Short mmCIF file of C-alpha atoms in Angstrom, two decimals:
data_model
loop_
_atom_site.label_atom_id
_atom_site.label_comp_id
_atom_site.label_asym_id
_atom_site.label_seq_id
_atom_site.Cartn_x
_atom_site.Cartn_y
_atom_site.Cartn_z
CA MET A 1 -52.48 -51.37 41.08
CA LEU A 2 -48.82 -49.65 41.41
CA GLY A 3 -47.78 -51.83 38.38
CA VAL A 4 -44.44 -53.00 40.67
CA ARG A 5 -42.24 -55.38 39.04
CA ALA A 6 -40.40 -57.69 40.92
CA PRO A 7 -36.35 -57.43 39.88
CA PRO A 8 -35.02 -60.39 38.65
CA GLY A 9 -33.51 -63.33 39.84
CA LEU A 10 -29.83 -62.87 40.60
CA PRO A 11 -27.47 -64.68 37.77
CA PRO A 12 -25.85 -68.04 39.09
CA SER A 13 -22.35 -68.88 41.32
CA PHE A 14 -19.78 -68.61 40.39
CA GLU A 15 -19.25 -72.44 41.67
CA GLU A 16 -22.90 -72.95 39.86
CA GLU A 17 -21.51 -72.26 36.66
CA ARG A 18 -18.54 -74.75 37.08
CA VAL A 19 -20.12 -77.86 37.82
CA SER A 20 -23.21 -76.91 35.80
CA ASN A 21 -19.85 -76.45 32.51
CA SER A 22 -18.55 -79.53 34.01
CA LYS A 23 -19.37 -82.25 31.99
CA THR A 24 -19.06 -80.60 29.61
CA VAL A 25 -15.84 -78.90 29.62
CA LYS A 26 -14.04 -78.52 25.63
CA PRO A 27 -10.72 -78.69 24.52
CA VAL A 28 -8.20 -75.75 24.32
CA GLY A 29 -8.45 -75.44 20.96
CA ILE A 30 -12.15 -74.80 19.99
CA ARG A 31 -12.71 -72.53 23.60
CA PHE A 32 -9.63 -70.26 21.97
CA LYS A 33 -10.68 -70.42 17.92
CA ASN A 34 -14.19 -69.34 19.79
CA TRP A 35 -13.13 -66.80 21.59
CA ILE A 36 -10.80 -65.64 18.41
CA ARG A 37 -13.94 -65.37 17.10
CA SER A 38 -15.63 -63.55 19.19
CA MET A 39 -12.37 -60.62 19.91
CA TRP A 40 -12.70 -60.58 15.82
CA THR A 41 -16.28 -59.69 15.96
CA GLU A 42 -16.81 -57.15 18.92
CA ILE A 43 -13.92 -55.39 17.38
CA ARG A 44 -15.09 -55.13 13.57
CA HIS A 45 -19.14 -54.11 14.13
CA ARG A 46 -19.74 -53.28 18.50
CA VAL A 47 -16.32 -51.16 18.73
CA THR A 48 -16.87 -47.03 17.65
CA TRP A 49 -13.06 -46.52 15.86
CA PRO A 50 -12.53 -42.75 15.33
CA ARG A 51 -12.97 -41.34 12.58
CA PRO A 52 -9.46 -40.20 11.27
CA ARG A 53 -9.50 -36.03 12.39
CA GLU A 54 -11.12 -36.98 15.75
CA LEU A 55 -7.19 -38.94 15.41
CA MET A 56 -5.66 -36.56 15.18
CA LYS A 57 -6.88 -33.55 17.26
CA SER A 58 -6.73 -35.96 19.58
CA GLY A 59 -2.74 -36.95 18.82
CA VAL A 60 -2.33 -32.84 18.04
CA THR A 61 -3.60 -32.10 21.84
CA ILE A 62 -2.03 -35.12 23.46
CA ILE A 63 1.82 -34.24 21.81
CA ALA A 64 0.32 -30.64 23.22
CA PHE A 65 -0.01 -31.12 26.65
CA VAL A 66 3.43 -32.99 26.76
CA ALA A 67 5.25 -30.83 25.20
CA PHE A 68 4.28 -27.44 28.11
CA TRP A 69 4.16 -30.55 30.64
CA ALA A 70 8.28 -30.79 29.16
CA ILE A 71 9.65 -27.44 29.25
CA TYR A 72 7.16 -26.11 32.53
CA ILE A 73 9.46 -28.80 34.69
CA GLY A 74 11.97 -28.73 32.59
CA ALA A 75 12.28 -24.61 33.73
CA TRP A 76 11.92 -25.35 37.68
CA ASP A 77 14.74 -27.76 36.73
CA TYR A 78 16.37 -25.61 36.08
CA LEU A 79 15.49 -23.28 37.81
CA PHE A 80 16.90 -25.12 41.38
CA ALA A 81 19.50 -26.63 40.00
CA ALA A 82 20.55 -22.54 39.28
CA ALA A 83 19.80 -21.44 43.07
CA LEU A 84 21.41 -24.49 44.24
CA LYS A 85 24.41 -24.16 42.12
CA TRP A 86 24.75 -20.71 43.55
CA LEU A 87 23.99 -22.39 47.13
CA ILE A 88 27.18 -24.43 46.32
CA SER A 89 29.01 -21.76 46.04
#
C-alpha cells in the first residue's frame, strides 16, 4: 500500500462549542483566576527569555539605529530649511 492517511477532522465550529458549553459556564471570577494562572504558567515555563548579553546587544543596536536615523533626518531637515531660507531671501 501507499500509506496514505486521511487528514484529521476539522475542529468544532465556534457556534457548536458555544452551544455545548452554554450549560457549564463558570463564574467570571473563576474564569479570570484560571486565565491569570494559565498566563503566569506560560510566562514562567514556556517563554524563552533573552540572556542579559543578548538583551544588551539588542538594546545597543536599537539605540544606534535610532541615533543614525535621527542624525540623517536632522541633516536633511537642516539642508531643506537652509535651501528654503535662501530661496525666500
